[in-house]
Tab-separated table of C-alpha atoms and ligand atoms in Angstrom:
chain	number	residue	atom	x	y	z
F	1	MET	CA	94.148	122.320	128.612
F	2	GLN	CA	92.266	121.410	125.434
F	3	ASP	CA	91.565	117.705	124.816
F	4	PRO	CA	93.430	116.186	121.885
F	5	THR	CA	91.495	115.232	118.778
F	6	VAL	CA	93.350	111.909	118.687
F	7	CYS	CA	94.695	109.871	121.558
F	8	VAL	CA	97.218	107.220	120.513
F	9	ALA	CA	97.974	104.489	123.054
F	10	GLY	CA	101.484	103.156	122.483
F	11	GLY	CA	104.720	104.891	121.549
F	12	GLY	CA	106.103	102.220	119.220
F	13	PRO	CA	106.774	102.649	115.492
F	14	ALA	CA	103.037	102.723	114.639
F	15	GLY	CA	102.025	105.154	117.379
F	16	VAL	CA	104.879	107.644	117.130
F	17	MET	CA	104.756	107.711	113.319
F	18	LEU	CA	101.003	108.318	113.395
F	19	GLY	CA	101.480	111.063	115.991
F	20	LEU	CA	104.066	112.755	113.794
F	21	LEU	CA	101.949	112.581	110.635
F	22	LEU	CA	98.791	113.852	112.311
F	23	ALA	CA	100.575	116.676	114.115
F	24	ARG	CA	102.149	117.760	110.830
F	25	ALA	CA	98.646	117.909	109.362
F	26	GLY	CA	97.561	120.196	112.213
F	27	ILE	CA	95.673	117.557	114.213
F	28	ARG	CA	96.022	117.754	118.010
F	29	VAL	CA	97.385	114.385	119.086
F	30	THR	CA	98.559	112.909	122.387
F	31	VAL	CA	100.670	109.729	122.354
F	32	LEU	CA	100.669	107.741	125.600
F	33	GLU	CA	103.672	105.498	126.240
F	34	LYS	CA	103.691	103.350	129.333
F	35	HIS	CA	107.485	103.219	129.612
F	36	ALA	CA	109.724	106.105	130.644
F	37	ASP	CA	111.937	105.657	127.568
F	38	PHE	CA	112.185	103.741	124.288
F	39	LEU	CA	115.094	101.641	125.537
F	40	ARG	CA	114.207	98.000	125.045
F	41	ASP	CA	116.700	95.607	123.518
F	42	PHE	CA	115.972	93.132	120.701
F	43	ARG	CA	112.863	95.013	119.797
F	44	GLY	CA	113.340	94.872	116.103
F	45	ASP	CA	115.716	97.174	114.335
F	46	THR	CA	115.233	96.328	110.659
F	47	VAL	CA	114.282	99.526	108.841
F	48	HIS	CA	113.406	98.435	105.304
F	49	PRO	CA	113.482	100.512	102.099
F	50	SER	CA	109.705	101.093	102.402
F	51	THR	CA	110.240	102.891	105.723
F	52	LEU	CA	113.322	104.697	104.415
F	53	GLU	CA	111.148	106.036	101.570
F	54	VAL	CA	108.630	107.331	104.109
F	55	LEU	CA	111.437	109.005	106.056
F	56	ASP	CA	112.651	110.564	102.826
F	57	GLU	CA	109.186	111.946	102.164
F	58	LEU	CA	109.247	113.425	105.669
F	59	CYS	CA	112.749	114.880	105.058
F	60	LEU	CA	114.091	112.752	107.924
F	61	ALA	CA	116.214	110.226	105.996
F	62	ASP	CA	119.357	112.328	106.339
F	63	GLN	CA	118.896	112.478	110.110
F	64	LEU	CA	118.522	108.694	110.217
F	65	ASP	CA	121.709	108.432	108.178
F	66	ARG	CA	123.568	110.294	110.916
F	67	ILE	CA	122.630	107.650	113.536
F	68	PRO	CA	125.406	105.038	113.650
F	69	HIS	CA	123.948	101.978	111.969
F	70	GLN	CA	124.667	99.075	109.657
F	71	GLN	CA	123.352	98.809	106.089
F	72	VAL	CA	122.551	95.328	104.842
F	73	VAL	CA	122.031	94.717	101.136
F	74	ARG	CA	121.957	90.923	101.002
F	75	ALA	CA	120.393	88.149	103.058
F	76	GLY	CA	120.471	84.423	102.558
F	77	PHE	CA	121.319	81.075	104.042
F	78	GLU	CA	124.379	78.932	104.352
F	79	SER	CA	124.173	75.237	103.653
F	80	ALA	CA	127.046	72.761	103.480
F	81	GLY	CA	129.487	75.666	103.717
F	82	ARG	CA	127.957	77.401	100.718
F	83	ARG	CA	126.189	80.749	100.923
F	84	VAL	CA	123.064	81.340	98.872
F	85	ASP	CA	121.545	84.810	98.687
F	86	ILE	CA	117.807	84.933	98.704
F	87	LEU	CA	117.600	88.743	98.887
F	88	ASP	CA	119.666	91.316	97.078
F	89	LEU	CA	118.213	94.739	97.639
F	90	ARG	CA	120.573	96.410	95.207
F	91	HIS	CA	118.014	95.435	92.535
F	92	LEU	CA	115.484	97.881	93.929
F	93	ARG	CA	115.123	101.184	92.138
F	94	VAL	CA	114.828	103.325	95.259
F	95	ARG	CA	117.039	105.893	96.925
F	96	HIS	CA	117.849	103.548	99.833
F	97	PRO	CA	118.228	99.993	98.479
F	98	TYR	CA	119.234	98.429	101.794
F	99	ILE	CA	117.970	97.437	105.225
F	100	ALA	CA	119.198	99.905	107.839
F	101	LEU	CA	119.858	98.162	111.158
F	102	VAL	CA	119.018	101.052	113.432
F	103	PRO	CA	118.453	100.638	117.181
F	104	GLN	CA	114.698	100.978	117.543
F	105	TRP	CA	115.041	103.507	120.383
F	106	ASP	CA	117.108	105.810	118.144
F	107	PHE	CA	114.528	105.469	115.390
F	108	LEU	CA	111.710	106.315	117.799
F	109	GLU	CA	113.592	109.217	119.391
F	110	LEU	CA	114.143	110.622	115.893
F	111	LEU	CA	110.411	110.477	115.094
F	112	ALA	CA	109.425	111.814	118.516
F	113	ALA	CA	111.856	114.742	118.234
F	114	ALA	CA	110.516	115.611	114.767
F	115	ALA	CA	106.939	115.415	116.057
F	116	SER	CA	107.726	117.547	119.106
F	117	ALA	CA	108.551	120.417	116.756
F	118	CYS	CA	104.780	120.642	116.108
F	119	PRO	CA	102.745	122.366	118.842
F	120	GLU	CA	99.888	119.910	118.139
F	121	PHE	CA	101.966	116.936	119.308
F	122	GLU	CA	102.324	115.701	122.863
F	123	LEU	CA	104.101	112.569	124.088
F	124	ARG	CA	103.277	111.492	127.625
F	125	ARG	CA	105.739	108.942	128.954
F	126	GLU	CA	105.011	106.591	131.864
F	127	ALA	CA	101.360	106.979	130.913
F	128	GLU	CA	99.540	103.678	130.458
F	129	ALA	CA	96.124	103.478	128.847
F	130	TYR	CA	94.418	100.753	130.873
F	131	ASP	CA	90.809	100.982	129.743
F	132	LEU	CA	88.477	102.596	127.249
F	133	VAL	CA	85.871	105.194	128.071
F	134	VAL	CA	82.681	104.326	126.199
F	135	GLU	CA	79.573	106.490	125.977
F	136	HIS	CA	76.476	105.396	124.044
F	137	GLY	CA	78.449	102.647	122.320
F	138	ARG	CA	81.213	105.005	121.106
F	139	VAL	CA	84.772	105.125	122.432
F	140	VAL	CA	85.351	108.685	123.650
F	141	GLY	CA	88.754	108.288	125.292
F	142	VAL	CA	90.889	106.208	127.637
F	143	ARG	CA	91.592	105.789	131.314
F	144	VAL	CA	95.239	106.513	132.045
F	145	ARG	CA	97.537	105.436	134.855
F	146	ASP	CA	100.353	107.982	134.920
F	147	ARG	CA	103.486	107.189	136.922
F	148	SER	CA	105.134	110.475	135.969
F	149	GLY	CA	102.397	112.255	137.912
F	150	ASP	CA	102.575	115.150	135.429
F	151	HIS	CA	98.847	115.008	134.756
F	152	GLY	CA	97.695	113.219	137.919
F	153	ALA	CA	98.079	109.559	138.804
F	154	ASP	CA	94.866	108.308	137.253
F	155	TYR	CA	92.734	110.270	134.834
F	156	THR	CA	90.520	110.184	131.755
F	157	LEU	CA	91.836	111.493	128.449
F	158	ARG	CA	89.018	112.260	126.027
F	159	ALA	CA	89.485	112.310	122.247
F	160	ALA	CA	87.387	112.139	119.080
F	161	LEU	CA	89.457	109.121	118.014
F	162	THR	CA	91.387	106.637	120.122
F	163	VAL	CA	94.066	104.626	118.332
F	164	ALA	CA	95.276	101.352	119.810
F	165	ALA	CA	98.949	101.166	118.822
F	166	ASP	CA	99.851	99.326	122.012
F	167	GLY	CA	101.510	96.312	120.435
F	168	ARG	CA	100.858	92.618	120.248
F	169	HIS	CA	99.578	92.326	123.842
F	170	SER	CA	97.235	95.255	123.243
F	171	THR	CA	95.164	96.181	126.279
F	172	LEU	CA	92.834	98.361	124.249
F	173	ARG	CA	91.925	95.821	121.608
F	174	ARG	CA	90.960	93.471	124.412
F	175	ALA	CA	88.977	96.216	126.146
F	176	ALA	CA	87.229	96.928	122.821
F	177	GLY	CA	86.266	93.271	122.441
F	178	LEU	CA	87.854	93.075	118.977
F	179	LYS	CA	88.236	89.460	117.871
F	180	SER	CA	91.296	88.069	116.124
F	181	ARG	CA	92.275	85.089	113.996
F	182	THR	CA	95.355	83.389	115.371
F	183	PHE	CA	97.820	81.574	113.122
F	184	GLY	CA	100.185	79.021	114.538
F	185	ALA	CA	103.938	79.589	114.571
F	186	PRO	CA	106.309	76.620	114.837
F	187	MET	CA	109.046	78.486	116.659
F	188	ASP	CA	110.119	80.796	119.425
F	189	VAL	CA	113.263	82.907	119.264
F	190	VAL	CA	116.061	83.273	121.804
F	191	TRP	CA	117.876	86.581	121.215
F	192	PHE	CA	121.359	87.407	122.454
F	193	ARG	CA	124.591	89.125	121.455
F	194	LEU	CA	128.021	87.721	120.825
F	195	PRO	CA	131.170	89.746	120.388
F	196	TRP	CA	132.545	90.761	117.049
F	197	ALA	CA	136.035	89.373	116.521
F	198	GLU	CA	138.837	90.625	114.362
F	199	GLY	CA	138.644	88.927	110.998
F	200	ASP	CA	134.843	88.532	111.083
F	201	SER	CA	133.298	89.502	107.822
F	202	ALA	CA	129.886	91.068	107.861
F	203	ALA	CA	129.929	90.919	104.066
F	204	GLN	CA	126.950	93.256	104.404
F	205	ALA	CA	124.803	90.182	104.836
F	206	LEU	CA	122.303	88.610	107.158
F	207	THR	CA	122.616	84.815	107.229
F	208	PHE	CA	120.433	81.853	108.240
F	209	ARG	CA	122.053	78.556	109.184
F	210	PHE	CA	120.057	75.434	109.915
F	211	GLY	CA	120.785	72.628	112.324
F	212	PRO	CA	118.596	69.780	113.522
F	213	GLY	CA	116.061	71.239	115.929
F	214	ARG	CA	117.286	74.796	115.514
F	215	ALA	CA	118.216	77.619	113.168
F	216	VAL	CA	120.688	80.421	113.830
F	217	VAL	CA	120.395	83.850	112.248
F	218	THR	CA	123.512	85.996	112.468
F	219	ILE	CA	122.888	89.692	112.109
F	220	PRO	CA	125.967	91.877	111.781
F	221	ARG	CA	125.790	94.957	114.005
F	222	ARG	CA	128.637	97.401	114.038
F	223	THR	CA	130.398	96.114	117.138
F	224	TYR	CA	128.701	92.782	117.863
F	225	TRP	CA	126.661	89.985	116.351
F	226	GLN	CA	122.970	89.942	117.107
F	227	ILE	CA	121.895	86.322	117.163
F	228	ALA	CA	118.414	84.900	116.728
F	229	TYR	CA	118.388	81.280	117.870
F	230	LEU	CA	115.203	79.644	116.615
F	231	ILE	CA	113.804	76.749	118.630
F	232	ARG	CA	110.612	74.720	118.509
F	233	LYS	CA	107.524	76.465	119.838
F	234	ASP	CA	107.444	76.344	123.646
F	235	GLY	CA	110.861	74.666	123.617
F	236	PHE	CA	112.575	77.233	125.850
F	237	ASP	CA	111.873	75.415	129.131
F	238	ASP	CA	113.539	72.288	127.689
F	239	LEU	CA	116.525	74.282	126.492
F	240	HIS	CA	116.778	76.017	129.853
F	241	ALA	CA	116.619	72.670	131.680
F	242	GLN	CA	119.515	71.389	129.557
F	243	GLY	CA	121.605	74.350	130.705
F	244	ILE	CA	123.524	77.134	129.011
F	245	GLU	CA	126.059	74.654	127.621
F	246	ALA	CA	123.326	73.183	125.373
F	247	LEU	CA	122.716	76.620	123.891
F	248	ARG	CA	126.451	77.197	123.402
F	249	ARG	CA	126.777	73.794	121.676
F	250	GLY	CA	123.798	74.489	119.451
F	251	VAL	CA	125.228	77.829	118.321
F	252	ALA	CA	128.746	76.517	117.755
F	253	GLY	CA	127.451	73.441	115.897
F	254	THR	CA	125.297	75.515	113.560
F	255	ALA	CA	127.472	78.610	113.075
F	256	PRO	CA	131.023	77.270	113.641
F	257	PHE	CA	132.654	80.684	113.247
F	258	LEU	CA	131.097	81.613	116.610
F	259	ALA	CA	132.534	78.600	118.465
F	260	ASP	CA	135.458	80.634	119.842
F	261	ARG	CA	133.159	83.040	121.696
F	262	VAL	CA	130.018	81.163	122.752
F	263	GLY	CA	131.620	81.033	126.223
F	264	GLU	CA	130.627	84.691	126.553
F	265	LEU	CA	127.103	83.433	127.164
F	266	THR	CA	127.327	82.864	130.891
F	267	SER	CA	123.659	82.236	131.685
F	268	PHE	CA	120.199	82.533	130.235
F	269	ASP	CA	120.093	86.012	131.786
F	270	ASP	CA	122.132	87.052	128.750
F	271	THR	CA	119.219	86.068	126.506
F	272	SER	CA	115.764	87.390	125.777
F	273	VAL	CA	112.982	85.100	124.562
F	274	LEU	CA	110.452	86.121	121.956
F	275	GLU	CA	107.331	83.986	121.994
F	276	VAL	CA	106.425	84.143	118.344
F	277	ARG	CA	102.777	84.718	117.612
F	278	MET	CA	100.888	85.719	114.546
F	279	ASP	CA	97.342	86.985	114.521
F	280	ARG	CA	95.099	89.484	112.780
F	281	LEU	CA	91.966	91.261	113.933
F	282	ARG	CA	88.815	90.447	112.010
F	283	ARG	CA	87.663	94.025	112.496
F	284	TRP	CA	90.232	96.738	113.224
F	285	TYR	CA	87.843	99.377	114.551
F	286	ARG	CA	84.699	100.205	116.450
F	287	PRO	CA	83.000	103.571	116.724
F	288	GLY	CA	85.606	106.064	117.950
F	289	MET	CA	88.522	103.626	117.943
F	290	LEU	CA	90.999	102.075	115.480
F	291	ALA	CA	93.776	99.501	115.979
F	292	ILE	CA	96.988	99.622	113.920
F	293	GLY	CA	100.418	97.956	113.913
F	294	ASP	CA	100.945	94.873	116.057
F	295	ALA	CA	97.755	95.686	117.966
F	296	ALA	CA	95.850	94.902	114.753
F	297	HIS	CA	98.146	92.130	113.508
F	298	ALA	CA	101.031	90.560	115.422
F	299	MET	CA	103.683	89.548	112.905
F	300	SER	CA	106.151	86.680	112.903
F	301	PRO	CA	109.787	87.844	112.929
F	302	VAL	CA	110.266	86.183	109.498
F	303	ALA	CA	111.794	88.791	107.151
F	304	GLY	CA	111.843	91.480	109.866
F	305	VAL	CA	108.773	93.248	108.534
F	306	GLY	CA	106.964	94.113	111.788
F	307	ILE	CA	108.232	97.668	112.226
F	308	ASN	CA	107.776	98.386	108.568
F	309	LEU	CA	104.175	97.221	108.459
F	310	ALA	CA	103.464	99.261	111.579
F	311	VAL	CA	104.846	102.362	109.824
F	312	GLN	CA	102.830	101.616	106.677
F	313	ASP	CA	99.657	101.331	108.777
F	314	ALA	CA	100.388	104.715	110.328
F	315	VAL	CA	100.914	106.359	106.932
F	316	ALA	CA	97.720	104.832	105.520
F	317	ALA	CA	95.734	105.841	108.618
F	318	ALA	CA	96.955	109.447	108.414
F	319	ASN	CA	96.312	109.637	104.651
F	320	LEU	CA	92.757	108.378	105.032
F	321	LEU	CA	91.756	110.019	108.306
F	322	VAL	CA	93.116	113.578	108.182
F	323	PRO	CA	90.057	115.052	106.369
F	324	SER	CA	87.608	113.564	108.911
F	325	LEU	CA	89.857	114.498	111.818
F	326	ARG	CA	90.126	118.090	110.612
F	327	GLU	CA	86.365	118.254	110.379
F	328	SER	CA	86.059	116.734	113.838
F	329	GLN	CA	88.607	119.160	115.280
F	330	ARG	CA	86.740	122.084	113.691
F	331	SER	CA	83.135	121.169	114.403
F	332	GLY	CA	83.211	118.390	117.006
F	333	ALA	CA	81.661	115.954	114.502
F	334	PRO	CA	82.378	112.299	115.274
F	335	VAL	CA	84.900	110.489	113.090
F	336	PRO	CA	82.716	108.361	110.785
F	337	ASP	CA	83.064	104.581	110.943
F	338	ARG	CA	83.432	104.471	107.166
F	339	ALA	CA	86.737	106.375	107.458
F	340	LEU	CA	88.015	103.796	109.964
F	341	ALA	CA	86.778	100.955	107.751
F	342	ALA	CA	88.714	102.481	104.848
F	343	VAL	CA	91.949	102.146	106.841
F	344	GLN	CA	91.264	98.458	107.462
F	345	ARG	CA	90.382	97.912	103.787
F	346	ARG	CA	93.585	99.602	102.698
F	347	ARG	CA	95.917	97.676	105.015
F	348	GLN	CA	94.174	94.310	105.298
F	349	VAL	CA	95.392	92.843	102.013
F	350	PRO	CA	99.085	93.807	102.413
F	351	THR	CA	98.982	92.405	105.955
F	352	ALA	CA	97.260	89.159	104.964
F	353	VAL	CA	99.630	88.589	102.034
F	354	THR	CA	102.677	89.230	104.237
F	355	GLN	CA	101.400	86.884	106.916
F	356	ALA	CA	100.680	84.207	104.281
F	357	PHE	CA	104.292	84.575	103.105
F	358	GLN	CA	105.570	84.280	106.684
F	359	ARG	CA	103.476	81.161	107.243
F	360	ALA	CA	104.827	79.604	104.052
F	361	VAL	CA	108.431	80.279	105.130
F	362	GLN	CA	107.693	78.897	108.580
F	363	THR	CA	106.075	75.747	107.225
F	364	LEU	CA	108.317	75.003	104.260
F	365	GLY	CA	111.641	76.369	105.497
F	366	LEU	CA	111.765	76.415	109.279
F	367	ASN	CA	109.455	73.641	110.425
F	368	ARG	CA	111.574	71.014	108.715
F	369	ALA	CA	114.729	72.072	110.577
F	370	LEU	CA	112.980	72.589	113.895
F	371	ARG	CA	111.367	69.159	113.820
F	372	ALA	CA	114.406	67.285	112.535
F	373	ASP	CA	115.951	64.427	114.446
F	374	PRO	CA	119.016	65.620	116.458
F	375	ASN	CA	121.359	63.541	114.283
F	376	ALA	CA	119.812	64.472	110.935
F	377	SER	CA	121.947	66.272	108.402
F	378	MET	CA	120.299	69.373	107.050
F	379	SER	CA	119.811	70.173	103.393
F	380	ALA	CA	119.229	73.656	101.969
F	381	PRO	CA	115.702	75.042	102.559
F	382	VAL	CA	115.554	76.236	98.932
F	383	PRO	CA	117.224	74.348	96.075
F	384	GLY	CA	120.286	76.236	94.802
F	385	TRP	CA	118.828	76.668	91.278
F	386	LEU	CA	115.657	78.311	92.631
F	387	ALA	CA	117.373	81.042	94.668
F	388	PRO	CA	118.376	83.265	91.691
F	389	VAL	CA	114.832	82.984	90.314
F	390	LEU	CA	113.324	84.075	93.617
F	391	ARG	CA	115.839	86.804	94.392
F	392	ARG	CA	114.306	89.768	92.557
F	393	PRO	CA	110.649	89.226	93.490
F	394	MET	CA	111.611	88.409	97.084
F	395	SER	CA	113.772	91.517	97.357
F	396	ARG	CA	110.905	93.669	96.174
F	397	PHE	CA	108.368	91.939	98.404
F	398	VAL	CA	110.476	92.128	101.556
F	399	GLY	CA	112.046	95.525	100.869
F	400	LEU	CA	109.016	97.465	99.712
F	401	GLY	CA	106.090	95.288	100.763
F	402	VAL	CA	102.709	95.029	99.107
F	403	ARG	CA	101.209	98.342	97.996
F	404	PRO	CA	103.710	100.702	99.661
F	405	GLU	CA	102.233	103.824	101.222
F	406	HIS	CA	103.382	107.375	100.526
F	407	VAL	CA	103.048	110.374	102.793
F	408	ARG	CA	100.402	112.858	101.678
F	409	THR	CA	100.934	116.531	102.218
F	410	TRP	CA	98.029	118.698	103.293
F	411	PRO	CA	97.154	122.310	102.562
F	412	ASP	CA	97.054	124.435	105.751
S	1	FAD	C1	111.994	90.500	120.553
S	1	FAD	C2	111.418	91.096	119.311
S	1	FAD	C3	112.195	91.174	118.167
S	1	FAD	C4	111.655	91.702	116.994
S	1	FAD	N1	112.422	91.794	115.892
S	1	FAD	C5	111.952	92.457	114.800
S	1	FAD	C6	112.787	92.776	113.703
S	1	FAD	O1	113.964	92.446	113.687
S	1	FAD	N2	112.261	93.478	112.683
S	1	FAD	C7	110.952	93.892	112.689
S	1	FAD	O2	110.519	94.559	111.732
S	1	FAD	N3	110.139	93.604	113.697
S	1	FAD	C8	110.614	92.925	114.766
S	1	FAD	N4	109.813	92.698	115.835
S	1	FAD	C9	108.427	93.129	115.765
S	1	FAD	C10	108.355	94.627	115.885
S	1	FAD	O3	109.051	95.073	117.025
S	1	FAD	C11	106.907	95.008	115.923
S	1	FAD	O4	106.229	94.429	114.827
S	1	FAD	C12	106.752	96.508	115.813
S	1	FAD	O5	107.516	97.139	116.800
S	1	FAD	C13	105.298	96.856	115.953
S	1	FAD	O6	105.179	98.208	116.202
S	1	FAD	P1	103.946	98.748	117.028
S	1	FAD	O7	104.164	100.205	117.145
S	1	FAD	O8	102.691	98.254	116.440
S	1	FAD	O9	104.038	98.036	118.451
S	1	FAD	P2	105.212	98.004	119.514
S	1	FAD	O10	106.531	98.223	118.911
S	1	FAD	O11	105.002	96.788	120.325
S	1	FAD	O12	104.928	99.283	120.395
S	1	FAD	C14	103.886	99.315	121.319
S	1	FAD	C15	104.240	100.371	122.332
S	1	FAD	O13	103.127	100.573	123.173
S	1	FAD	C16	103.539	100.613	124.517
S	1	FAD	N5	102.381	100.155	125.273
S	1	FAD	C17	101.914	98.894	125.392
S	1	FAD	N6	100.773	98.888	126.088
S	1	FAD	C18	100.508	100.175	126.391
S	1	FAD	C19	99.438	100.818	127.072
S	1	FAD	N7	98.412	100.116	127.566
S	1	FAD	N8	99.466	102.171	127.227
S	1	FAD	C20	100.514	102.895	126.727
S	1	FAD	N9	101.550	102.329	126.074
S	1	FAD	C21	101.524	101.000	125.887
S	1	FAD	C22	104.739	99.699	124.577
S	1	FAD	O14	105.579	100.029	125.662
S	1	FAD	C23	105.391	99.978	123.234
S	1	FAD	O15	106.315	101.018	123.303
S	1	FAD	C24	110.321	92.143	116.995
S	1	FAD	C25	109.538	92.054	118.143
S	1	FAD	C26	110.077	91.549	119.294
S	1	FAD	C27	109.213	91.479	120.538
């Protein structure tokens, strides 16, 4: 079988989207995903208008619409019983002015199915890229451990370009020796679900509530509440030592409407902990290899932008690399470093600006609550008069991001 022109390690939003875009442009691409499926809970399901625009451009938005999901148009915080909206996406002049809360596995299956319609696309599941193959200083492929056994248990996959889209614990960026800048994050997040009760009102909104030492984000899903319980960085062991009752008390004290059902949390096995980290590679590439998505820049969960930035990276990478990849596929020419550098140049500023925004929210909004004395009373993170002023620019920034990418179409 012919080697692919591009090998993508990681079947997350960045990797599968890139695979789809390249295959549609006629580039032979193999995506390696170490898991057997896309089923992982609390993996981030916030599909923003920027991503919905991309899906529209790919003629996939209607298919996404058919997946059962929730559409959120407003987000804000509640303080002293009063709700203040900080986002109202209805201001945006786009076809989809809302955040679609779509299970990430459904989103990925949709992209993978669309990509599989192209003969140039291949997705290998249970195939883990565990090292790079380097010849004369250039990455020429990866070493793969394959539990499916479809292609052998351990083999080399050669490609003109290797893309590390293997997430925030990226094996390949480490193997490539790419250095990152790490930014502190004041919190970790405990994720769990609580039941929806009759009389609950989603009000199409996503709400933050602050308590001393914690913040609770309630995300309305169709049949349950997804809860993000924010605690101080590395505070999970303390919380765990205090027992599940401490978590129940914290939730009920901060979001009183959930008090009647916190008993559904029977143990910490019902929770999943996200250790928040934020970093960004100084250089996103080396000869023959490029990192995108979380592998290039782990994002804080603030504003739920991680998936969307990963998709934007994939679109930018395809837009900038297809001409060189076509040439490489035709003549065997190496993909020039300058093409890889162009991808970093294109995506670096939007990423840095978004991370700066996340750090500001963490420092000004969250840190104060997370460090507060247990008996402190909490005031609003943003003064009431400022929220309407911020609403439009924030909605645009969060919904569409900085310098949104658009899918290019290519002549055959
Ligand atoms: C608990 C949690 C909650 C989150 N909530 C949100 C949210 O609400 N909204 C949001 O926008 N973002 C959220 N995020 C972040 C978001 O999931 C990521 O920013 C986004 O998924 C990044 O996409 P990616 O494709 O770069 O990486 P990932 O989604 O991490 O995908 C990487 C993929 O590569 C695979 N992989 C890893 N190593 C290898 C290897 N060596 N070989 C082959 N495959 C490999 C992994 O199995 C995975 O499927 C959350 C993240 C977590 C962990």
